[in-house]
Amino acid sequence: MKKRILALLMAACMVIGLAGCGNGGGNGASEGSGEAADAETVEDVGSAEDTGKTEEAGGKKGDITLTLAMCGDGTTKEALDELLKMYTEKTGIKVESIFVASSWGEYCTKIQTMIGGGDELDCAIVAIEGISKFLDMGVAAPIDDWIAANQEIADGILADTSPAFQEIFKDDAGNTYAFPFSFNNVVMHFNTARLAEANLELPKEGWTKEEFLAYCEALTTEKDGVKQYAIAVPYGEYFCAEAWLYNNGASYMNEDFTESTINSPESVEIFQLWQDLIYKYGYAPVPEENVGAIDQIINGQVAMGSWGRWPTAQYVANDFEDVAVQYLPSFSQNQQIGGVDGIFTFNSSKHLEEAKELAAWMSQAEFAGAYLSTGNIPALHSLAEDKISSLGIPRNCELFYVDSNTDIYKPVSAPPQFTECSNIVLTAISEICVNKADVQATLDDAAEQMNSILAENK
């Protein structure tokens, strides 16, 4: 079976690139969530003999079939199902997976509709973009009883994951609904061949706006009659764009999601910078819908771009190794952004105890180490360190896991109305970066629209 899974996962990794549930403006954990496993870690998931299968697994447990919902187009379904067969061999419990192709907000609505319509669902993956909405729907089951009954296992997971991410899976009463599964942050990616051509080293942590603009100047050149740009602005990237705002003390909205702050002076400064990078300085190309910025950094058309770890799968597929990462420039501070996902269980499950067991198993290194690909960062710090360091690219890749079991990450803004708010943000970015609209007026309008939506959270 191991060879069968290895073949499936190698094939899946070649075709995925960016996985997850449709952009929907949210590229937090969704970028890469649901991707297939790395070939080198598949052997970590043992056979039935390896995992201690007992004769009891064929008893009453053998009559139970759990249904697991995943967000995505089903590209990795066959590989996932092969891994879940190992869980069946271990426990006797069968697991059927279904994939729902949509944005995270739409995905949560579809899950609610499916449950309301009588579909039997036991577990589902949910990313930060949909967690607030998911908890508001009241369909998720808390796992505090499972934690109390399995304290040693739970303590091991919690000690190895970010406290900031753990809080995302709690409601206002402090009930816990899932463990962190995988996440992404945002860092600056560099084409190191372009750096070498400009006689530049990788900038140091804490580099300033002035240093950033100096790099942009040096990295904007013309080669063989073709202009090479310094930077791709975060067009169409809700998650990545807010990472820039965080590093200037700004955000799309306040922390309790009751008021938009997208038009604050600190936010306007960053949006204006993106427009100036394109039209004032000529350091960035005008964004185009069908032009991938990750392809541009691979082919050298741009030298820098801001993403999480998800481009790594594309780097590997293209044998591209001339790449390094550094934190975003510290415009006024160095604040890391984070987006995370987790496996939830449903109150309506007819096998709630077994569903919680499955969700917990998927949250541990045995499954996560085999399923999560080169585009994900495992939420388990020890697993992330092992997987990412062993891959070796991009250079300085420890930024994807250093201190990931601390509270260094500030979660991306993800209100229950995420879909509506993200559409407003992405429209504003497009108006400013493509149509060259007035920055302040555009953001004032975006804030007004968002406030009308966020008012229901007060």
Short mmCIF file of C-alpha atoms in Angstrom, two decimals:
data_model
loop_
_atom_site.label_atom_id
_atom_site.label_comp_id
_atom_site.label_asym_id
_atom_site.label_seq_id
_atom_site.Cartn_x
_atom_site.Cartn_y
_atom_site.Cartn_z
CA MET A 1 0.00 0.00 0.00
CA LYS A 2 2.85 2.37 0.78
CA LYS A 3 4.15 2.19 -2.80
CA ARG A 4 0.62 2.80 -4.11
CA ILE A 5 0.28 5.95 -1.95
CA LEU A 6 3.75 7.14 -2.94
CA ALA A 7 2.86 7.01 -6.62
CA LEU A 8 -0.44 8.81 -6.08
CA LEU A 9 1.06 11.58 -4.02
CA MET A 10 3.97 12.22 -6.36
CA ALA A 11 1.48 12.59 -9.21
CA ALA A 12 -0.78 14.86 -7.17
CA CYS A 13 2.06 17.16 -6.11
CA MET A 14 3.00 17.69 -9.75
CA VAL A 15 -0.44 18.97 -10.77
CA ILE A 16 -1.54 20.96 -7.74
CA GLY A 17 0.58 24.11 -7.49
CA LEU A 18 -1.94 26.02 -5.39
CA ALA A 19 -4.62 23.97 -3.71
CA GLY A 20 -7.42 24.65 -1.33
CA CYS A 21 -10.84 26.03 -1.87
CA GLY A 22 -10.82 28.63 -4.47
CA ASN A 23 -9.23 31.94 -3.73
CA GLY A 24 -12.23 33.93 -2.62
CA GLY A 25 -9.69 36.49 -1.57
CA GLY A 26 -8.51 34.32 1.26
CA ASN A 27 -5.04 32.89 1.01
CA GLY A 28 -4.43 32.16 4.62
CA ALA A 29 -4.36 28.47 5.32
CA SER A 30 -6.35 27.80 2.20
CA GLU A 31 -3.31 28.05 0.05
CA GLY A 32 -2.12 24.49 0.20
CA SER A 33 -4.80 23.21 2.57
CA GLY A 34 -5.76 19.80 1.32
CA GLU A 35 -2.61 19.30 -0.72
CA ALA A 36 -1.19 15.84 -1.05
CA ALA A 37 1.70 14.46 0.90
CA ASP A 38 5.40 14.83 0.32
CA ALA A 39 6.91 11.68 -1.11
CA GLU A 40 9.70 11.60 1.46
CA THR A 41 7.29 11.52 4.40
CA VAL A 42 4.81 8.94 3.16
CA GLU A 43 6.70 6.14 4.88
CA ASP A 44 5.87 7.74 8.26
CA VAL A 45 2.34 6.37 8.09
CA GLY A 46 2.55 2.72 8.98
CA SER A 47 0.56 -0.29 7.91
CA ALA A 48 -1.98 -1.98 10.14
CA GLU A 49 0.80 -4.00 11.71
CA ASP A 50 2.86 -0.86 12.37
CA THR A 51 0.03 0.98 14.09
CA GLY A 52 -1.11 -1.76 16.42
CA LYS A 53 -4.31 -2.99 14.79
CA THR A 54 -6.18 -5.37 17.05
CA GLU A 55 -8.87 -7.96 16.39
CA GLU A 56 -11.38 -5.60 18.02
CA ALA A 57 -11.07 -3.32 15.01
CA GLY A 58 -13.16 -5.72 12.99
CA GLY A 59 -16.01 -5.74 15.52
CA LYS A 60 -18.56 -3.01 16.06
CA LYS A 61 -16.11 -0.40 14.83
CA GLY A 62 -16.20 -2.12 11.44
CA ASP A 63 -19.83 -1.12 11.04
CA ILE A 64 -19.05 2.59 11.34
CA THR A 65 -18.40 4.80 8.32
CA LEU A 66 -17.47 8.45 8.92
CA THR A 67 -17.84 11.17 6.30
CA LEU A 68 -15.09 13.77 6.03
CA ALA A 69 -15.63 17.01 4.07
CA MET A 70 -12.63 18.74 2.50
CA CYS A 71 -12.44 22.06 0.69
CA GLY A 72 -11.08 21.76 -2.83
CA ASP A 73 -11.57 20.39 -6.31
CA GLY A 74 -10.84 16.78 -5.38
CA THR A 75 -7.40 16.64 -6.98
CA THR A 76 -6.02 14.91 -3.89
CA LYS A 77 -9.02 12.71 -3.12
CA GLU A 78 -7.46 9.45 -4.25
CA ALA A 79 -4.29 10.08 -2.25
CA LEU A 80 -6.28 11.13 0.83
CA ASP A 81 -8.47 8.05 0.61
CA GLU A 82 -5.41 5.82 0.52
CA LEU A 83 -4.14 7.40 3.74
CA LEU A 84 -7.56 7.06 5.35
CA LYS A 85 -7.52 3.33 4.53
CA MET A 86 -4.62 3.08 6.95
CA TYR A 87 -6.83 4.61 9.61
CA THR A 88 -9.43 1.96 8.82
CA GLU A 89 -6.81 -0.77 9.18
CA LYS A 90 -5.80 0.68 12.51
CA THR A 91 -9.28 1.22 13.98
CA GLY A 92 -11.78 -0.69 11.86
CA ILE A 93 -13.61 2.60 11.14
CA LYS A 94 -14.19 3.42 7.48
CA VAL A 95 -13.89 7.01 6.25
CA GLU A 96 -15.45 8.46 3.11
CA SER A 97 -14.13 11.81 1.86
CA ILE A 98 -16.06 14.39 -0.13
CA PHE A 99 -14.61 17.54 -1.67
CA VAL A 100 -16.50 20.83 -1.99
CA ALA A 101 -15.05 23.24 -4.55
CA SER A 102 -15.73 26.82 -3.44
CA SER A 103 -14.31 29.67 -1.40
CA TRP A 104 -14.09 29.14 2.35
CA GLY A 105 -17.11 31.30 3.11
CA GLU A 106 -19.21 29.53 0.49
CA TYR A 107 -17.86 26.20 1.68
CA CYS A 108 -19.16 26.81 5.22
CA THR A 109 -22.57 27.78 3.87
CA LYS A 110 -22.68 24.63 1.76
CA ILE A 111 -21.73 22.51 4.76
CA GLN A 112 -24.57 24.09 6.75
CA THR A 113 -26.98 23.42 3.88
CA MET A 114 -25.86 19.81 3.61
CA ILE A 115 -26.39 19.21 7.33
CA GLY A 116 -29.76 20.99 7.26
CA GLY A 117 -30.75 18.86 4.29
CA GLY A 118 -30.06 15.66 6.17
CA ASP A 119 -26.66 14.75 4.72
CA GLU A 120 -24.59 12.77 7.20
CA LEU A 121 -21.34 14.62 7.83
CA ASP A 122 -19.02 13.82 10.71
CA CYS A 123 -15.87 15.93 10.17
CA ALA A 124 -14.77 18.82 7.98
CA ILE A 125 -11.64 20.86 7.44
CA VAL A 126 -12.16 24.60 7.95
CA ALA A 127 -9.62 27.39 7.45
CA ILE A 128 -9.43 30.66 9.35
CA GLU A 129 -11.35 32.44 6.58
CA GLY A 130 -14.43 30.41 7.54
CA ILE A 131 -13.99 29.62 11.23
CA SER A 132 -15.92 32.61 12.64
CA LYS A 133 -18.81 31.89 10.31
CA PHE A 134 -18.63 28.19 11.06
CA LEU A 135 -18.85 28.73 14.82
CA ASP A 136 -21.67 31.25 14.35
CA MET A 137 -23.69 28.58 12.54
CA GLY A 138 -23.68 26.43 15.70
CA VAL A 139 -23.10 23.13 13.90
CA ALA A 140 -19.63 22.35 15.29
CA ALA A 141 -19.07 20.14 18.33
CA PRO A 142 -16.52 21.16 21.01
CA ILE A 143 -13.74 18.67 21.71
CA ASP A 144 -13.04 19.57 25.35
CA ASP A 145 -14.33 16.16 26.49
CA TRP A 146 -11.91 14.41 24.12
CA ILE A 147 -9.05 16.59 25.39
CA ALA A 148 -9.89 15.75 29.02
CA ALA A 149 -10.00 12.01 28.23
CA ASN A 150 -6.77 12.14 26.18
CA GLN A 151 -4.82 14.75 28.07
CA GLU A 152 -1.35 13.45 27.26
CA ILE A 153 -1.99 13.43 23.51
CA ALA A 154 -3.75 16.80 23.63
CA ASP A 155 -0.97 18.37 25.68
CA GLY A 156 1.56 17.15 23.14
CA ILE A 157 -0.33 18.80 20.29
CA LEU A 158 -0.96 22.04 22.16
CA ALA A 159 2.62 22.37 23.39
CA ASP A 160 3.81 22.02 19.79
CA THR A 161 1.43 24.54 18.18
CA SER A 162 0.93 28.30 18.31
CA PRO A 163 -1.19 29.62 21.21
CA ALA A 164 -2.44 32.34 18.84
CA PHE A 165 -3.69 29.66 16.45
CA GLN A 166 -5.25 27.65 19.28
CA GLU A 167 -7.36 30.67 20.26
CA ILE A 168 -8.86 30.81 16.77
CA PHE A 169 -10.55 27.45 17.40
CA LYS A 170 -12.25 28.63 20.61
CA ASP A 171 -15.58 30.38 21.07
CA ASP A 172 -16.27 33.27 23.43
CA ALA A 173 -17.02 30.80 26.24
CA GLY A 174 -13.59 29.19 25.86
CA ASN A 175 -14.79 25.93 24.28
CA THR A 176 -12.29 24.30 21.90
CA TYR A 177 -13.49 22.98 18.53
CA ALA A 178 -10.35 21.78 16.75
CA PHE A 179 -6.57 21.55 16.88
CA PRO A 180 -4.40 23.58 14.49
CA PHE A 181 -3.62 21.44 11.44
CA SER A 182 -1.61 23.52 8.95
CA PHE A 183 -0.91 27.19 8.38
CA ASN A 184 0.87 29.76 6.25
CA ASN A 185 2.59 33.05 6.96
CA VAL A 186 3.78 35.72 4.51
CA VAL A 187 7.41 36.51 3.72
CA MET A 188 9.24 38.13 0.83
CA HIS A 189 10.52 35.72 -1.82
CA PHE A 190 13.63 36.65 -3.83
CA ASN A 191 15.01 35.38 -7.11
CA THR A 192 18.62 35.06 -5.94
CA ALA A 193 19.99 35.10 -9.50
CA ARG A 194 18.44 38.55 -9.91
CA LEU A 195 19.99 39.60 -6.59
CA ALA A 196 23.40 38.42 -7.77
CA GLU A 197 23.07 40.32 -11.05
CA ALA A 198 22.44 43.49 -9.03
CA ASN A 199 25.32 42.73 -6.61
CA LEU A 200 22.83 42.50 -3.72
CA GLU A 201 22.78 40.20 -0.75
CA LEU A 202 19.58 38.98 0.86
CA PRO A 203 18.41 41.88 3.07
CA LYS A 204 18.61 41.48 6.81
CA GLU A 205 15.63 41.07 9.11
CA GLY A 206 14.07 44.40 9.96
CA TRP A 207 14.95 46.06 6.65
CA THR A 208 13.25 49.41 6.28
CA LYS A 209 11.06 51.07 3.67
CA GLU A 210 14.06 53.07 2.48
CA GLU A 211 16.12 49.91 2.07
CA PHE A 212 13.23 48.23 0.29
CA LEU A 213 12.96 51.08 -2.21
CA ALA A 214 16.74 50.96 -2.74
CA TYR A 215 16.45 47.25 -3.58
CA CYS A 216 13.58 48.07 -5.95
CA GLU A 217 15.69 50.66 -7.74
CA ALA A 218 18.62 48.27 -8.16
CA LEU A 219 16.43 45.36 -9.27
CA THR A 220 14.50 47.25 -11.96
CA THR A 221 16.47 46.81 -15.17
CA GLU A 222 16.15 46.11 -18.87
CA LYS A 223 17.66 42.97 -20.35
CA ASP A 224 17.73 42.24 -24.08
CA GLY A 225 15.09 44.90 -24.63
CA VAL A 226 12.77 43.39 -22.02
CA LYS A 227 12.10 45.20 -18.75
CA GLN A 228 12.73 43.25 -15.56
CA TYR A 229 10.85 44.46 -12.53
CA ALA A 230 11.77 44.48 -8.87
CA ILE A 231 8.48 43.52 -7.21
CA ALA A 232 5.03 42.08 -7.85
CA VAL A 233 2.42 43.88 -5.73
CA PRO A 234 -0.01 41.58 -3.82
CA TYR A 235 -2.82 41.86 -6.37
CA GLY A 236 -5.77 39.54 -5.71
CA GLU A 237 -4.19 38.48 -2.42
CA TYR A 238 -6.32 39.37 0.64
CA PHE A 239 -4.01 37.47 3.00
CA CYS A 240 -0.70 38.68 1.58
CA ALA A 241 -1.87 42.28 1.27
CA GLU A 242 -2.87 42.47 4.93
CA ALA A 243 0.57 41.18 5.87
CA TRP A 244 1.99 44.42 4.42
CA LEU A 245 -0.56 46.41 6.43
CA TYR A 246 0.39 44.61 9.65
CA ASN A 247 4.00 45.70 9.15
CA ASN A 248 2.83 49.30 9.14
CA GLY A 249 0.54 48.98 12.17
CA ALA A 250 -2.59 48.78 9.99
CA SER A 251 -5.27 46.20 9.18
CA TYR A 252 -8.54 45.84 7.29
CA MET A 253 -10.65 46.04 10.46
CA ASN A 254 -10.46 46.16 14.25
CA GLU A 255 -9.88 43.01 16.29
CA ASP A 256 -13.52 42.34 17.18
CA PHE A 257 -14.62 42.75 13.55
CA THR A 258 -17.05 45.59 14.28
CA GLU A 259 -15.44 48.42 12.29
CA SER A 260 -13.28 48.78 9.21
CA THR A 261 -9.87 50.43 9.54
CA ILE A 262 -8.86 50.00 5.90
CA ASN A 263 -8.85 53.78 5.37
CA SER A 264 -6.58 54.64 8.31
CA PRO A 265 -3.49 56.76 7.50
CA GLU A 266 -1.23 53.73 8.08
CA SER A 267 -3.28 51.64 5.66
CA VAL A 268 -3.47 54.41 3.04
CA GLU A 269 0.33 54.66 3.14
CA ILE A 270 0.72 51.01 2.09
CA PHE A 271 -1.95 51.11 -0.63
CA GLN A 272 -0.35 54.29 -1.97
CA LEU A 273 3.02 52.56 -1.97
CA TRP A 274 1.68 49.77 -4.18
CA GLN A 275 0.28 52.27 -6.64
CA ASP A 276 3.55 54.25 -6.62
CA LEU A 277 5.61 51.10 -7.19
CA ILE A 278 3.70 50.62 -10.45
CA TYR A 279 3.04 54.12 -11.77
CA LYS A 280 5.43 56.52 -10.03
CA TYR A 281 8.62 54.48 -9.82
CA GLY A 282 8.02 51.80 -12.45
CA TYR A 283 9.35 49.15 -10.09
CA ALA A 284 6.36 46.80 -10.48
CA PRO A 285 4.35 45.64 -13.50
CA VAL A 286 0.68 46.49 -13.82
CA PRO A 287 -1.11 43.36 -12.50
CA GLU A 288 -2.87 41.21 -15.09
CA GLU A 289 -5.59 38.66 -14.36
CA ASN A 290 -3.99 35.77 -16.24
CA VAL A 291 -0.36 36.45 -15.35
CA GLY A 292 0.93 34.51 -12.36
CA ALA A 293 3.37 36.42 -10.17
CA ILE A 294 4.97 33.18 -8.97
CA ASP A 295 5.75 32.31 -12.60
CA GLN A 296 7.24 35.78 -12.94
CA ILE A 297 9.67 35.26 -10.09
CA ILE A 298 10.66 31.86 -11.47
CA ASN A 299 11.38 33.25 -14.93
CA GLY A 300 13.06 36.36 -13.52
CA GLN A 301 10.56 38.94 -14.79
CA VAL A 302 10.21 40.08 -11.18
CA ALA A 303 12.80 39.72 -8.45
CA MET A 304 10.54 39.83 -5.37
CA GLY A 305 7.06 38.74 -4.36
CA SER A 306 5.23 38.28 -1.05
CA TRP A 307 3.68 34.89 -0.32
CA GLY A 308 3.62 32.10 2.22
CA ARG A 309 5.13 28.69 1.64
CA TRP A 310 2.71 27.67 -1.12
CA PRO A 311 4.98 28.75 -4.04
CA THR A 312 7.48 26.09 -2.92
CA ALA A 313 5.44 23.37 -4.63
CA GLN A 314 5.74 25.34 -7.86
CA TYR A 315 9.47 25.85 -7.30
CA VAL A 316 9.97 22.11 -6.89
CA ALA A 317 7.87 21.29 -9.96
CA ASN A 318 10.00 23.71 -12.02
CA ASP A 319 13.37 22.65 -10.52
CA PHE A 320 13.77 26.26 -9.41
CA GLU A 321 16.31 26.62 -6.61
CA ASP A 322 17.49 30.22 -7.05
CA VAL A 323 15.15 31.46 -4.34
CA ALA A 324 15.42 32.78 -0.80
CA VAL A 325 13.01 34.34 1.69
CA GLN A 326 13.16 37.15 4.24
CA TYR A 327 10.58 38.88 6.41
CA LEU A 328 8.64 41.70 4.80
CA PRO A 329 10.12 45.17 5.23
CA SER A 330 9.42 46.68 8.65
CA PHE A 331 7.64 49.84 7.55
CA SER A 332 6.94 50.65 11.20
CA GLN A 333 7.16 47.23 12.85
CA ASN A 334 7.83 43.53 12.16
CA GLN A 335 4.54 41.69 12.68
CA GLN A 336 4.03 38.22 11.27
CA ILE A 337 0.60 37.33 9.88
CA GLY A 338 -0.84 33.83 10.11
CA GLY A 339 -3.67 31.80 8.62
CA VAL A 340 -4.52 28.34 9.96
CA ASP A 341 -6.95 25.49 9.39
CA GLY A 342 -8.25 22.59 11.50
CA ILE A 343 -10.48 19.50 11.44
CA PHE A 344 -13.92 20.09 13.00
CA THR A 345 -16.60 17.62 14.11
CA PHE A 346 -20.39 18.05 13.93
CA ASN A 347 -23.02 17.96 16.64
CA SER A 348 -25.27 16.06 14.24
CA SER A 349 -22.81 13.15 13.87
CA LYS A 350 -24.28 9.78 14.78
CA HIS A 351 -20.78 8.70 15.80
CA LEU A 352 -19.51 11.80 17.56
CA GLU A 353 -16.93 10.04 19.73
CA GLU A 354 -15.41 8.31 16.71
CA ALA A 355 -15.53 11.55 14.70
CA LYS A 356 -13.52 13.34 17.37
CA GLU A 357 -11.00 10.49 17.34
CA LEU A 358 -10.58 10.85 13.58
CA ALA A 359 -10.16 14.63 13.78
CA ALA A 360 -7.55 14.23 16.53
CA TRP A 361 -5.68 11.55 14.56
CA MET A 362 -5.53 13.80 11.51
CA SER A 363 -4.13 16.59 13.71
CA GLN A 364 -1.14 14.50 14.81
CA ALA A 365 2.18 13.93 13.07
CA GLU A 366 1.30 10.44 11.82
CA PHE A 367 -1.26 11.75 9.34
CA ALA A 368 -0.21 15.39 8.95
CA GLY A 369 3.36 14.43 8.15
CA ALA A 370 2.22 12.26 5.27
CA TYR A 371 -0.60 14.39 3.89
CA LEU A 372 0.74 17.95 4.03
CA SER A 373 2.80 18.91 1.03
CA THR A 374 5.63 21.27 0.17
CA GLY A 375 3.09 24.10 -0.02
CA ASN A 376 1.89 23.79 3.57
CA ILE A 377 3.45 24.56 6.93
CA PRO A 378 2.41 21.87 9.43
CA ALA A 379 0.96 23.47 12.57
CA LEU A 380 3.05 21.09 14.67
CA HIS A 381 6.32 23.00 15.09
CA SER A 382 8.49 19.89 15.35
CA LEU A 383 6.98 18.45 12.18
CA ALA A 384 7.31 21.75 10.31
CA GLU A 385 10.96 22.07 11.28
CA ASP A 386 11.72 18.55 10.12
CA LYS A 387 9.84 18.70 6.80
CA ILE A 388 10.85 22.20 5.78
CA SER A 389 14.52 22.00 6.73
CA SER A 390 14.90 18.66 4.97
CA LEU A 391 13.58 20.11 1.71
CA GLY A 392 16.21 22.83 1.81
CA ILE A 393 14.54 25.46 -0.37
CA PRO A 394 14.00 28.32 -0.38
CA ARG A 395 17.15 29.55 1.34
CA ASN A 396 16.39 30.94 4.80
CA CYS A 397 13.36 28.62 4.88
CA GLU A 398 13.47 28.49 8.68
CA LEU A 399 11.28 31.62 8.53
CA PHE A 400 8.42 29.24 7.77
CA TYR A 401 8.70 27.54 11.14
CA VAL A 402 10.92 29.49 13.55
CA ASP A 403 9.02 30.04 16.82
CA SER A 404 5.85 28.69 15.17
CA ASN A 405 4.78 27.19 18.51
CA THR A 406 4.76 30.66 20.11
CA ASP A 407 2.34 33.57 19.74
CA ILE A 408 4.39 35.47 17.13
CA TYR A 409 1.57 35.32 14.56
CA LYS A 410 -1.31 37.75 14.35
CA PRO A 411 -4.26 36.08 12.61
CA VAL A 412 -5.52 37.50 9.33
CA SER A 413 -8.80 39.45 9.62
CA ALA A 414 -11.51 36.80 9.15
CA PRO A 415 -14.96 37.94 10.33
CA PRO A 416 -18.11 35.84 9.87
CA GLN A 417 -18.75 38.01 6.80
CA PHE A 418 -15.38 37.10 5.31
CA THR A 419 -16.60 36.51 1.76
CA GLU A 420 -18.30 39.90 1.51
CA CYS A 421 -15.42 41.81 3.14
CA SER A 422 -12.72 40.09 1.09
CA ASN A 423 -14.56 40.97 -2.13
CA ILE A 424 -14.59 44.64 -1.07
CA VAL A 425 -10.87 44.57 -0.26
CA LEU A 426 -9.90 42.88 -3.51
CA THR A 427 -11.99 45.33 -5.50
CA ALA A 428 -10.20 48.23 -3.79
CA ILE A 429 -6.80 46.71 -4.55
CA SER A 430 -7.79 46.28 -8.18
CA GLU A 431 -9.10 49.84 -8.50
CA ILE A 432 -5.91 51.25 -6.99
CA CYS A 433 -3.35 49.01 -8.70
CA VAL A 434 -4.99 48.51 -12.10
CA ASN A 435 -7.30 51.48 -12.64
CA LYS A 436 -5.07 53.96 -10.78
CA ALA A 437 -7.97 55.21 -8.66
CA ASP A 438 -7.47 57.77 -5.91
CA VAL A 439 -6.23 55.81 -2.90
CA GLN A 440 -7.91 57.72 -0.07
CA ALA A 441 -11.29 58.00 -1.82
CA THR A 442 -11.24 54.32 -2.79
CA LEU A 443 -10.43 53.18 0.74
CA ASP A 444 -13.01 55.53 2.26
CA ASP A 445 -15.62 53.92 0.03
CA ALA A 446 -14.38 50.42 0.93
CA ALA A 447 -14.55 51.28 4.64
CA GLU A 448 -18.12 52.51 4.30
CA GLN A 449 -19.16 49.30 2.55
CA MET A 450 -17.42 47.12 5.11
CA ASN A 451 -18.90 49.03 8.05
CA SER A 452 -22.41 48.39 6.79
CA ILE A 453 -21.60 44.67 6.85
CA LEU A 454 -19.61 44.55 10.09
CA ALA A 455 -22.30 46.49 12.00
CA GLU A 456 -24.13 43.22 12.70
CA ASN A 457 -21.15 42.09 14.82
CA LYS A 458 -21.69 44.87 17.37
#
